[in-house]
Coordinates of C-alpha atoms in Angstrom, one line a residue:
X1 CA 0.0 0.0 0.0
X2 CA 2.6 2.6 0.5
X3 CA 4.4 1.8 -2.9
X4 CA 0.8 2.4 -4.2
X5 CA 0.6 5.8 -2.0
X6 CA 3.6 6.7 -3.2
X7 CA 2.5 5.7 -6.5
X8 CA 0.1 7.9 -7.6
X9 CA 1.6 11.1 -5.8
X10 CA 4.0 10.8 -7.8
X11 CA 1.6 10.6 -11.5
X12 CA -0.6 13.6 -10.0
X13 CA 2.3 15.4 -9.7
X14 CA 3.0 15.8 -13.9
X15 CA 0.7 16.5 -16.7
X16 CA 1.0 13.6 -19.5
X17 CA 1.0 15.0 -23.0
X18 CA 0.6 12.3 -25.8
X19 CA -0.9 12.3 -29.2
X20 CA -3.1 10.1 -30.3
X21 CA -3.4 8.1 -26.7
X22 CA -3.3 9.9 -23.1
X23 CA -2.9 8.4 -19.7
X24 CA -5.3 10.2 -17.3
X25 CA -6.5 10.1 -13.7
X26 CA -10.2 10.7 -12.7
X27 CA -11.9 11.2 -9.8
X28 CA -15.4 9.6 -9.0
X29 CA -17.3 11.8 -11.8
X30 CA -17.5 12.5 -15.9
X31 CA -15.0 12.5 -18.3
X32 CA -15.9 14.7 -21.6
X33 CA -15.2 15.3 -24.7
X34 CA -15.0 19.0 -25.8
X35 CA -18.1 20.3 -27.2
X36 CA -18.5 21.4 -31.0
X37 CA -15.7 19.0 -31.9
X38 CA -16.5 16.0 -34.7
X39 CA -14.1 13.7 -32.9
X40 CA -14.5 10.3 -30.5
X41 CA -12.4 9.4 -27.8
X42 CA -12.2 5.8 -26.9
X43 CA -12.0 5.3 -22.9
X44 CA -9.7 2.6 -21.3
X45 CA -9.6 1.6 -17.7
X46 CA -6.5 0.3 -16.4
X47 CA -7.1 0.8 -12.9
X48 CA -9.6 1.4 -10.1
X49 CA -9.3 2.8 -6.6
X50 CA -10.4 5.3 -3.9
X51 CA -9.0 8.6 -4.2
X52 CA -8.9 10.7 -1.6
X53 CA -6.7 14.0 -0.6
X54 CA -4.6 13.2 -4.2
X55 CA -4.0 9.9 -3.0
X56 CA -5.1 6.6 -5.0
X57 CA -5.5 3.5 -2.4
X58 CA -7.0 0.0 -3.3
X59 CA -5.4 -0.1 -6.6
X60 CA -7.2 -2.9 -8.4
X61 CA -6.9 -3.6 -11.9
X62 CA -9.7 -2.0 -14.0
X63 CA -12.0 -3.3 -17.1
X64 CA -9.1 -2.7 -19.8
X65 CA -5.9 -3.3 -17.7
X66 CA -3.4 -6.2 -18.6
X67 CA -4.3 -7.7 -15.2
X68 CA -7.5 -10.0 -13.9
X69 CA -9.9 -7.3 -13.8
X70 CA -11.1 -6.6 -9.6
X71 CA -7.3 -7.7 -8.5
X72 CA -4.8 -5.6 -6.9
X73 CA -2.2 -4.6 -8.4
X74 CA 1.5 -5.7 -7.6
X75 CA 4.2 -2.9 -6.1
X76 CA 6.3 -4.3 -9.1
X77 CA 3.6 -2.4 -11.8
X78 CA 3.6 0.3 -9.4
X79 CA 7.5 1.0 -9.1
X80 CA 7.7 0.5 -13.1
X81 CA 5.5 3.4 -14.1
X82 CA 7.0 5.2 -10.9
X83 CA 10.6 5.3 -12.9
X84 CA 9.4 7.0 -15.8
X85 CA 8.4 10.0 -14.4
X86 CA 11.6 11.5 -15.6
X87 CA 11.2 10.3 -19.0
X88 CA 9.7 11.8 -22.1
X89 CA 6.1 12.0 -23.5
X90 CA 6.7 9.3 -25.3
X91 CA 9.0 6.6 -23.3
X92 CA 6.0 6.9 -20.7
X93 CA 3.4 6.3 -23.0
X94 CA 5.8 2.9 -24.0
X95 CA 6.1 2.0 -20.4
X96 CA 1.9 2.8 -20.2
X97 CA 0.8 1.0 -23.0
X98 CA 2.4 -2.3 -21.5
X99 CA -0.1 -2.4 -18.4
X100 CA -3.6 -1.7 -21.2
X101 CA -5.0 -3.9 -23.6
X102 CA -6.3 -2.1 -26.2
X103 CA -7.9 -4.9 -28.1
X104 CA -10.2 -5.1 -25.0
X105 CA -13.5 -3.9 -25.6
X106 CA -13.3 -0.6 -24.7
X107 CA -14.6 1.2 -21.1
X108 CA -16.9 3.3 -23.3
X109 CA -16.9 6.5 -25.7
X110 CA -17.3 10.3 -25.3
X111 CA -17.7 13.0 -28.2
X112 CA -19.0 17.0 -28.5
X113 CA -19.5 17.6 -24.7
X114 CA -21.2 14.3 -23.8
X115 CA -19.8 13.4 -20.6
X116 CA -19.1 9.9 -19.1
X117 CA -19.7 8.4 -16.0
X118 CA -16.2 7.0 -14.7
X119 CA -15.5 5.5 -11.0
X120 CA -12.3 6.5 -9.6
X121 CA -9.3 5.5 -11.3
X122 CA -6.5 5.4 -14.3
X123 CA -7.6 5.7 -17.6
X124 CA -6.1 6.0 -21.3
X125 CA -8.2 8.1 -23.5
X126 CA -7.5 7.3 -27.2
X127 CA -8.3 10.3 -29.8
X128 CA -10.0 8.3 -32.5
X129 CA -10.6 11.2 -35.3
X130 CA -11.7 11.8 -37.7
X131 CA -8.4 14.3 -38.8
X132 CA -8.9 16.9 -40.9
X133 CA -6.4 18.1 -43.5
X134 CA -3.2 19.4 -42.0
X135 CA -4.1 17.8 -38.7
X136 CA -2.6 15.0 -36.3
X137 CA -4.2 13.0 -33.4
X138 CA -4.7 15.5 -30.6
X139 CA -2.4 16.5 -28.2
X140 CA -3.4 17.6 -25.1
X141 CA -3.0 18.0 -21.6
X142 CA -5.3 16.0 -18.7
X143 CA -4.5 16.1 -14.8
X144 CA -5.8 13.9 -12.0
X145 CA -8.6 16.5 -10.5
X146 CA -12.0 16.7 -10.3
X147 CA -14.1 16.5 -13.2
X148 CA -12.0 16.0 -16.6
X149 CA -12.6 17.6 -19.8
X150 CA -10.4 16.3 -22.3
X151 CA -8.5 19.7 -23.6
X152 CA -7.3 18.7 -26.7
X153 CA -3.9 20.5 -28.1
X154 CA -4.0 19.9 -32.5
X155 CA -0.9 19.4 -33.9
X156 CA -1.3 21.0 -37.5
X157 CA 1.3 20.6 -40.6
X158 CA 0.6 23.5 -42.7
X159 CA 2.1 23.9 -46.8
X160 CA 2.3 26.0 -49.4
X161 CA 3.7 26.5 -53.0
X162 CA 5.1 30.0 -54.8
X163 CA 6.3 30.7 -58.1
X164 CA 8.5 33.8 -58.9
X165 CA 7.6 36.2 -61.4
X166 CA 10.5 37.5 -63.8
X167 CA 10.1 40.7 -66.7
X168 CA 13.1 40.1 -69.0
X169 CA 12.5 43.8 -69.6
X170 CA 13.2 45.3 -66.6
X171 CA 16.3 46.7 -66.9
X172 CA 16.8 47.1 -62.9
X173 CA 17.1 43.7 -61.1
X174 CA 14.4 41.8 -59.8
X175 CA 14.1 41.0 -56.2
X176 CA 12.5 37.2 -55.7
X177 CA 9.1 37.8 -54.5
X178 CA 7.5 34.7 -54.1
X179 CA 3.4 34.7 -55.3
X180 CA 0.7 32.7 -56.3
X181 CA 1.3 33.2 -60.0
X182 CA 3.5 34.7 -63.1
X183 CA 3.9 35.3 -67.0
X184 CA 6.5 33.8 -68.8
X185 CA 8.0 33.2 -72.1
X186 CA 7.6 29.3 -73.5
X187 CA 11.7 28.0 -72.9
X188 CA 12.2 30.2 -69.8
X189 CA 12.9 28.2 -66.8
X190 CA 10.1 29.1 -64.1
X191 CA 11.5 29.2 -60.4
X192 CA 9.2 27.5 -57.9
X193 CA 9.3 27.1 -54.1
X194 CA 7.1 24.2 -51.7
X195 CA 7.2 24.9 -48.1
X196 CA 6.5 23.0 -45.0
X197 CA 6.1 24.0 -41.6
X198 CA 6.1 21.0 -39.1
X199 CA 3.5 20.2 -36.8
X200 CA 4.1 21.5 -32.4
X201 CA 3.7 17.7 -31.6
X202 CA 7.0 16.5 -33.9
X203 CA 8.6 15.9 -30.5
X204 CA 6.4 13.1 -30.1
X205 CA 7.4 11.1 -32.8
X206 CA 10.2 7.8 -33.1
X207 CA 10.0 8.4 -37.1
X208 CA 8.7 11.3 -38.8
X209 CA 8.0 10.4 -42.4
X210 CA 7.4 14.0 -44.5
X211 CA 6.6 13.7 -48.3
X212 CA 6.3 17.0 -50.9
X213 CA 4.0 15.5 -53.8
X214 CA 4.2 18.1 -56.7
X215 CA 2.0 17.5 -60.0
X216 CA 2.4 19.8 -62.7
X217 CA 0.4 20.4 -66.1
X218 CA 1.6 19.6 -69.7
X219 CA 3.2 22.8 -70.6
X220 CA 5.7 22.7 -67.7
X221 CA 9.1 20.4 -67.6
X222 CA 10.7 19.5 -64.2
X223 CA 14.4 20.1 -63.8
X224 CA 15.4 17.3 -60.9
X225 CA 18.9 18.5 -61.2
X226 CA 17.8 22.3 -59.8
X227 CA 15.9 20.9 -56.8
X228 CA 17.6 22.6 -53.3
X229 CA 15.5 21.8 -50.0
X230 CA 16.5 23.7 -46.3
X231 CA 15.4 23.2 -42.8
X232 CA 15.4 26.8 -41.2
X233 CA 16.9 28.3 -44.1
X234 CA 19.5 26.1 -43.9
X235 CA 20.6 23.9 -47.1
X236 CA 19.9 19.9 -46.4
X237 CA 22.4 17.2 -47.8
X238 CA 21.0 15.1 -50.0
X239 CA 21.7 12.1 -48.5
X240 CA 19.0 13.2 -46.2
X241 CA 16.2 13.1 -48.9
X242 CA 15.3 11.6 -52.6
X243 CA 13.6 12.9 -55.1
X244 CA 11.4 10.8 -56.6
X245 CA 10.2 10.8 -60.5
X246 CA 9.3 7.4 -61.6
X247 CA 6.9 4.7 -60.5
X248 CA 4.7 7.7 -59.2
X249 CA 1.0 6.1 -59.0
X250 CA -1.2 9.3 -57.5
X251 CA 0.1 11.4 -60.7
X252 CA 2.5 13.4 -58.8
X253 CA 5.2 15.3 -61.2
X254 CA 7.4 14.2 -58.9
X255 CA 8.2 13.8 -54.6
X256 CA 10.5 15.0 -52.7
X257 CA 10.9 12.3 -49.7
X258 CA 12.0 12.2 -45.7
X259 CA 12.5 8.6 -44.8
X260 CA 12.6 10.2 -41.3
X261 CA 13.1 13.7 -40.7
X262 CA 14.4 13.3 -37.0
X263 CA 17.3 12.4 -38.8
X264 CA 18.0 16.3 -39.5
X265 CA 17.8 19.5 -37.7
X266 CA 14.2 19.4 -37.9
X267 CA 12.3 20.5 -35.1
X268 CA 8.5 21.7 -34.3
X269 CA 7.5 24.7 -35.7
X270 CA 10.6 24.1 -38.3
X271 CA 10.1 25.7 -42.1
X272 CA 11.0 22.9 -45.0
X273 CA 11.2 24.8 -48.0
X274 CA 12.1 22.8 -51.6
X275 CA 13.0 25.0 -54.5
X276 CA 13.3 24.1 -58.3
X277 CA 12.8 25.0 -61.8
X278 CA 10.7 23.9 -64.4
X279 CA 10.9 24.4 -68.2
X280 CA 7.9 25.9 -69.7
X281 CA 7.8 24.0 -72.9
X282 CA 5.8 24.5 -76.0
X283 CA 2.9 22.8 -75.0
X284 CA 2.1 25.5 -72.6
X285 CA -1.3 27.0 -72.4
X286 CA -2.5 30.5 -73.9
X287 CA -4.4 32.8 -71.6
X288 CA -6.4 32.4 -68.5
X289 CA -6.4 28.7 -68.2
X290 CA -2.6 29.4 -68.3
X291 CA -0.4 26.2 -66.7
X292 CA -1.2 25.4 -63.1
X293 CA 1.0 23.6 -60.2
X294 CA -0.3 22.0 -57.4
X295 CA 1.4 20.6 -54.2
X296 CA 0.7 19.2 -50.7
X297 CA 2.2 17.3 -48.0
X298 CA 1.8 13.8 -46.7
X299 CA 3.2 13.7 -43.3
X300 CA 3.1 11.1 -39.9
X301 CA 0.5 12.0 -37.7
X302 CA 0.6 9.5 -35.4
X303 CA 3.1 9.2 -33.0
X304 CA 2.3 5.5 -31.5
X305 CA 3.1 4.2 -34.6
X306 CA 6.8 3.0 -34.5
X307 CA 7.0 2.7 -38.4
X308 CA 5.9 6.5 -38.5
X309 CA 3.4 6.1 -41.5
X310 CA 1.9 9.0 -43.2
X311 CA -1.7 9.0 -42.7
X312 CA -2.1 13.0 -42.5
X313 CA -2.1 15.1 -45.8
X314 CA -2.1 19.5 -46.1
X315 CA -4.7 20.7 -48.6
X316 CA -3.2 21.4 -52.2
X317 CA -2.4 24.7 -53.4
X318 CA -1.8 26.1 -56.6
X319 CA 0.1 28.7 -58.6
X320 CA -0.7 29.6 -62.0
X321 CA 2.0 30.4 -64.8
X322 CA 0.3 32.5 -67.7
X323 CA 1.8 33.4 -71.5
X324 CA 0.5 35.1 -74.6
X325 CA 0.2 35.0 -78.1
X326 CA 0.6 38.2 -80.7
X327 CA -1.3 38.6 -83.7
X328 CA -0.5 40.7 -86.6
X329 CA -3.2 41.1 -89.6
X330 CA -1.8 42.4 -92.7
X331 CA -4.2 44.5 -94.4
X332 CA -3.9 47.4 -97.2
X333 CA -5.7 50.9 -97.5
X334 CA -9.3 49.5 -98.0
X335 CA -8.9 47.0 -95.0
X336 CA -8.6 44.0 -97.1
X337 CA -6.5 40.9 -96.4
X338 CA -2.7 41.6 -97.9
X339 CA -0.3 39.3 -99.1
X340 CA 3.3 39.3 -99.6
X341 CA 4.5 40.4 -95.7
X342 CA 6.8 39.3 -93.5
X343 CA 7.9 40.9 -90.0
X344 CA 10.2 40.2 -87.1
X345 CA 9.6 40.9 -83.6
X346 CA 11.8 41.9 -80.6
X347 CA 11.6 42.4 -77.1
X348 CA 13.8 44.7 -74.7
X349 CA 15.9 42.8 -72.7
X350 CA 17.0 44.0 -69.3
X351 CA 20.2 45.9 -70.7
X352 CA 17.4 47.5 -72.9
X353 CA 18.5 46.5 -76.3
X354 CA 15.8 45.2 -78.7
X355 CA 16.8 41.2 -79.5
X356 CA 14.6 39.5 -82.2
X357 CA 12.1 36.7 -81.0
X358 CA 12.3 33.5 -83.4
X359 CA 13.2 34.0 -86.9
X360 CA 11.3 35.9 -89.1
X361 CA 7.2 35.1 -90.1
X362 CA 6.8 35.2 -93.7
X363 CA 4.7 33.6 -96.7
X364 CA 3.4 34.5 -99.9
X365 CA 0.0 33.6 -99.2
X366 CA 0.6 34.6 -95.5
X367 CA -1.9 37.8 -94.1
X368 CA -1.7 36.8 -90.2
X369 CA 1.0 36.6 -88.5
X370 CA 1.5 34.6 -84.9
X371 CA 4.5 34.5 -82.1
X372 CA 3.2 32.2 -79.3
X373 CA 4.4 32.0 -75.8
X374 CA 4.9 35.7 -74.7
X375 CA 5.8 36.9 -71.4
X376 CA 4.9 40.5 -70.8
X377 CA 7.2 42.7 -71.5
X378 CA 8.4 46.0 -74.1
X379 CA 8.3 44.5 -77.3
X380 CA 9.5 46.3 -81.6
X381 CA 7.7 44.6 -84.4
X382 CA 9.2 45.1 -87.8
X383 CA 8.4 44.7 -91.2
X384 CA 11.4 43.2 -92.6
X385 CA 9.4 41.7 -95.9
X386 CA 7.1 44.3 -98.1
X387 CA 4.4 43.8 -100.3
X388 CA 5.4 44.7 -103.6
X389 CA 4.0 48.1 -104.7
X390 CA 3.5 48.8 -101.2
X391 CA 5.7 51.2 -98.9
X392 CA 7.2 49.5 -95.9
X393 CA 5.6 50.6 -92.2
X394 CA 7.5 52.5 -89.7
X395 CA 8.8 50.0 -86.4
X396 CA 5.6 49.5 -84.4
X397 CA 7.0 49.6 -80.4
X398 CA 4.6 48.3 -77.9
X399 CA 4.2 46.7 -74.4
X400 CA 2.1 43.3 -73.5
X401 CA 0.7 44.6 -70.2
X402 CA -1.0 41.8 -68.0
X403 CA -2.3 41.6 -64.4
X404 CA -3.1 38.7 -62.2
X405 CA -3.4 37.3 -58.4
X406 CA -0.6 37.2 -57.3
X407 CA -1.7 36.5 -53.7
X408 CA -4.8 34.0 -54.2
X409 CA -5.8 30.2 -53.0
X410 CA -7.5 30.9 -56.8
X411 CA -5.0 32.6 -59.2
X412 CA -6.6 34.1 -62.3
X413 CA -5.6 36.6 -65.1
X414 CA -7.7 39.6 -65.0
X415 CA -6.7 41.9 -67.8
X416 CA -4.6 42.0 -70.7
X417 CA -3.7 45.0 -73.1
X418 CA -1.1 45.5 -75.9
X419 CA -1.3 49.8 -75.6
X420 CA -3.6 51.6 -78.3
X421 CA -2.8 50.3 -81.3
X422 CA -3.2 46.4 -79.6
X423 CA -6.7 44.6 -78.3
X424 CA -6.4 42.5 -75.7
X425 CA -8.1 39.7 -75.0
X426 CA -8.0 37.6 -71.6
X427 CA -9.4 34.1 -72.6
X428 CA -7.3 32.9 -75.2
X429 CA -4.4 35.1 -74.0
X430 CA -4.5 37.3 -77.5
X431 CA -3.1 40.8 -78.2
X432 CA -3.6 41.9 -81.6
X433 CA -4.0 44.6 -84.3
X434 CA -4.3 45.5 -87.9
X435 CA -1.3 46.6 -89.6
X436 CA -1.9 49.1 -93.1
X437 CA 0.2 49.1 -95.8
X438 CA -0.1 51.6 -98.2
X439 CA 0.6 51.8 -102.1
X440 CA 4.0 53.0 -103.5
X441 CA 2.7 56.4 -105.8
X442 CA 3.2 56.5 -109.8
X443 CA 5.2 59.4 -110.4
X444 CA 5.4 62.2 -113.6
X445 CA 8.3 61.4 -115.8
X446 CA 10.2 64.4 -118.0
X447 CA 12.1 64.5 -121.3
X448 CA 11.6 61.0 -122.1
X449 CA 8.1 61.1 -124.9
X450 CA 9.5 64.6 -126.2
X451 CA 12.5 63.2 -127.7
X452 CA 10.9 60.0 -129.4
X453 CA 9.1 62.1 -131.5
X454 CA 11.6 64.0 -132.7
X455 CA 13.2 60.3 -133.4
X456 CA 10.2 59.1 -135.6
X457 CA 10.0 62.7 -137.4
X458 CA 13.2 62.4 -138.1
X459 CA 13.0 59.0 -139.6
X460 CA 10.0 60.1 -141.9
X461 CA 12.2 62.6 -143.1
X462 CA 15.2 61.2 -144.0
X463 CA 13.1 58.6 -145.9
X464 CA 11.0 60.7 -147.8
X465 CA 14.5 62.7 -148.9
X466 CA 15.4 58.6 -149.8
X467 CA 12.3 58.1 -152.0
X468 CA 12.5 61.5 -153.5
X469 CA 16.7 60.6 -154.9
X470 CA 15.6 57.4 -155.8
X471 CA 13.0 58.8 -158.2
X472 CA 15.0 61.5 -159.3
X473 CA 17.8 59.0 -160.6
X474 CA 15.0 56.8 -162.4
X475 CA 13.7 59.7 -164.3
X476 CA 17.6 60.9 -165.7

């Protein structure tokens, strides 16, 4: 009796925290379940007893216990979960678990603020779910007094994925802001970044399994070889991590995969951020659908499992890259379709110098012209093939303007514009305009018919004077 004394002075002295299962004390009243809460929480007995003044006497082994239920228990079970006082969260829950059967049928069940009758004892209170997205199996925080509301503390794994926005035209450098969306040119490489935060009950777990799944569309090409992932800001050897592009079955792009992350500086509340590039290739999509990304996070989120599975998942997020397409009707002075054209068109780098795009669009049946896969940007069309009889145009400078989210759980393009002479148009990602040609003028001539006359009079002449001696010789 005074091991058993000593016993549970000792337990009432210290909170237990655990996630997923929690060893409390209760006196001869209710346990509940907080209310407005969707989750169950299975009840175990492992022990009876009289409390009185903080002191448990008559321990006897409860419904759920490893022992013949109504038995005393021995000073050897006792002394055992005296020693782990010192211990961690989750050594005691180990030492716990060894003196409850959990494949009893349960002492009973409590959920949104119904309470439970419960005699005087030593229970385990198992958090049965349901998780939500993000979330692990409660942790929280019971003590051996009076009524007993289970207080539960969520661990939560939150995630989210950026994209950097680049204007080869800028001609001062750009700082990386990270947003929800961007415009590029098709065969620029598109920065991304995924980021973790880890969940405040991490220091529960034996294995922490963390998993970035990233599925991106068509007109995007991973680069596995540009892939960099930190902890705290702090650059991760790979050894520590794979990344994963083949044999995917959930059509993930690709993973980026912690076997266990307590094998790295990782800590709760710690940042895991993953950045790459990706190629956006010519199968990219015009306008607003534009050419999303979308990631989320498998991650362990139960901390009595040794194997630390991954049974909790983030919700997914999304950036949106966008590009454009220019469009250049040929057309002559009464608005009709004009053959015979060919232009070139450059855009302003950052140095500001003009450097063509592609090669130039000509064909002699050719009256609309195309360059797909803009970013936004300054750009210089020029007609570098004329229509015969026509006079070639003047350089036509002008800037693809484009706005979008760029802080949005739903990225979309809202406007697009080319300046005046341009129409913009949002769906199909389209700026375009009607370029005139005009015809060359005929021109007065001088000098030329006078002269030709006086040839052919002068002809007449001289044969008439060639009949007339001809005549004249016939007649002598």
């Amino acid at each position: 009796m005074k091991h058993i004394k000593k016993f549970y002075s000792v337990l009432v002295a210290f909170v237990m925290a655990f996630t997923m299962s929690t060893t409390i004390f209760a006196a001869d009243t209710t346990i509940t379940a907080p209310a407005g809460s969707t989750r169950t929480y299975d009840v175990y007995q492992i022990f009876t007893g009289d409390l009185s003044d903080g002191v448990l006497s008559n321990v006897k082994w409860g419904k759920n216990g490893q022992g013949t239920k109504g038995e005393a228990v021995p000073d050897a079970t006792t002394k055992a979960l005296e020693a782990v006082n010192s211990l961690s969260d989750t050594k005691k829950l180990e030492k716990i678990k060894e003196f409850v059967n959990l494949d009893s049928e349960k002492f009973g069940t409590v959920s949104d603020g119904s309470p439970l009758n419960a005699p005087t004892g030593y229970y385990l209170i198992k958090d049965n779910g349901p998780v939500g997205d993000g979330e692990a199996y409660s942790l929280y925080v019971v003590q051996v007094v009076g009524p007993t509301t289970i207080s539960p503390k969520v661990g939560t794994v939150t995630s989210e994925k950026k994209v950097d926005d680049k204007n080869d035209s800028n001609t001062t450098e750009d700082a990386v802001v990270w947003q929800d969306s961007a415009d590029y040119d098709i065969g620029d490489d598109v920065p991304f970044q995924l980021k973790a935060t880890i969940a405040q009950d991490y220091d529960n777990y034996k294995v922490y399994k963390l998993t970035f799944h990233d599925k991106e569309s068509a007109g995007l090409t991973f680069k596995p070889e540009t892939v960099v992932v930190k902890i705290d800001g702090a650059t991760v050897d790979k050894s520590n991590y794979s990344v994963v592009t083949t044999g995917l079955t959930d059509g993930d792009t690709f993973e980026v995969r912690f076997a266990d992350l307590k094998s790295t500086a990782a800590k709760a509340g710690s940042v895991i951020t993953v950045e790459y590039s990706s190629t956006l290739n010519d199968q990219a999509v015009l306008g607003s659908t534009g050419n999303p990304n979308t990631m989320h996070v498998t991650y362990s989120n139960n901390p009595n499992d040794a194997q630390g599975g991954e049974n909790g998942k983030t919700p997914d997020d999304t950036v949106i890259v966008f590009t454009y397409k220019v469009v250049v009707n040929k057309v002559d002075e009464k608005k009709d379709p004009l053959k015979g054209a060919g232009f070139t068109l450059y855009k302003k780098n950052a140095s500001g110098e003009y450097v063509v795009v592609g090669s130039e669009v000509k064909g002699d049946d050719m009256t609309t012209f195309e360059w797909s896969g803009l970013d936004d940007g300054d750009y210089k069309l020029v007609e570098t093939t004329t229509p015969a009889g026509y006079n070639t145009i003047a350089d036509i400078e002008f800037t693809i303007s484009a706005e979008h989210d760029v802080l949005s759980d739903n990225p979309a393009l809202t406007s697009l514009s080319g300046g005046n002479k341009f129409t913009g148009v949002v769906d199909t990602g389209t700026v375009s305009t009607n370029v005139e040609n005009k015809k060359g003028a005929t021109l007065p001539e001088t000098g030329g018919i006078g002269t030709t006359m006086f040839y052919v009079a002068g002809a007449g002449l001289v044969l008439v004077a060639v009949v007339l001696l001809i005549t004249r010789k016939r007649m002598n």
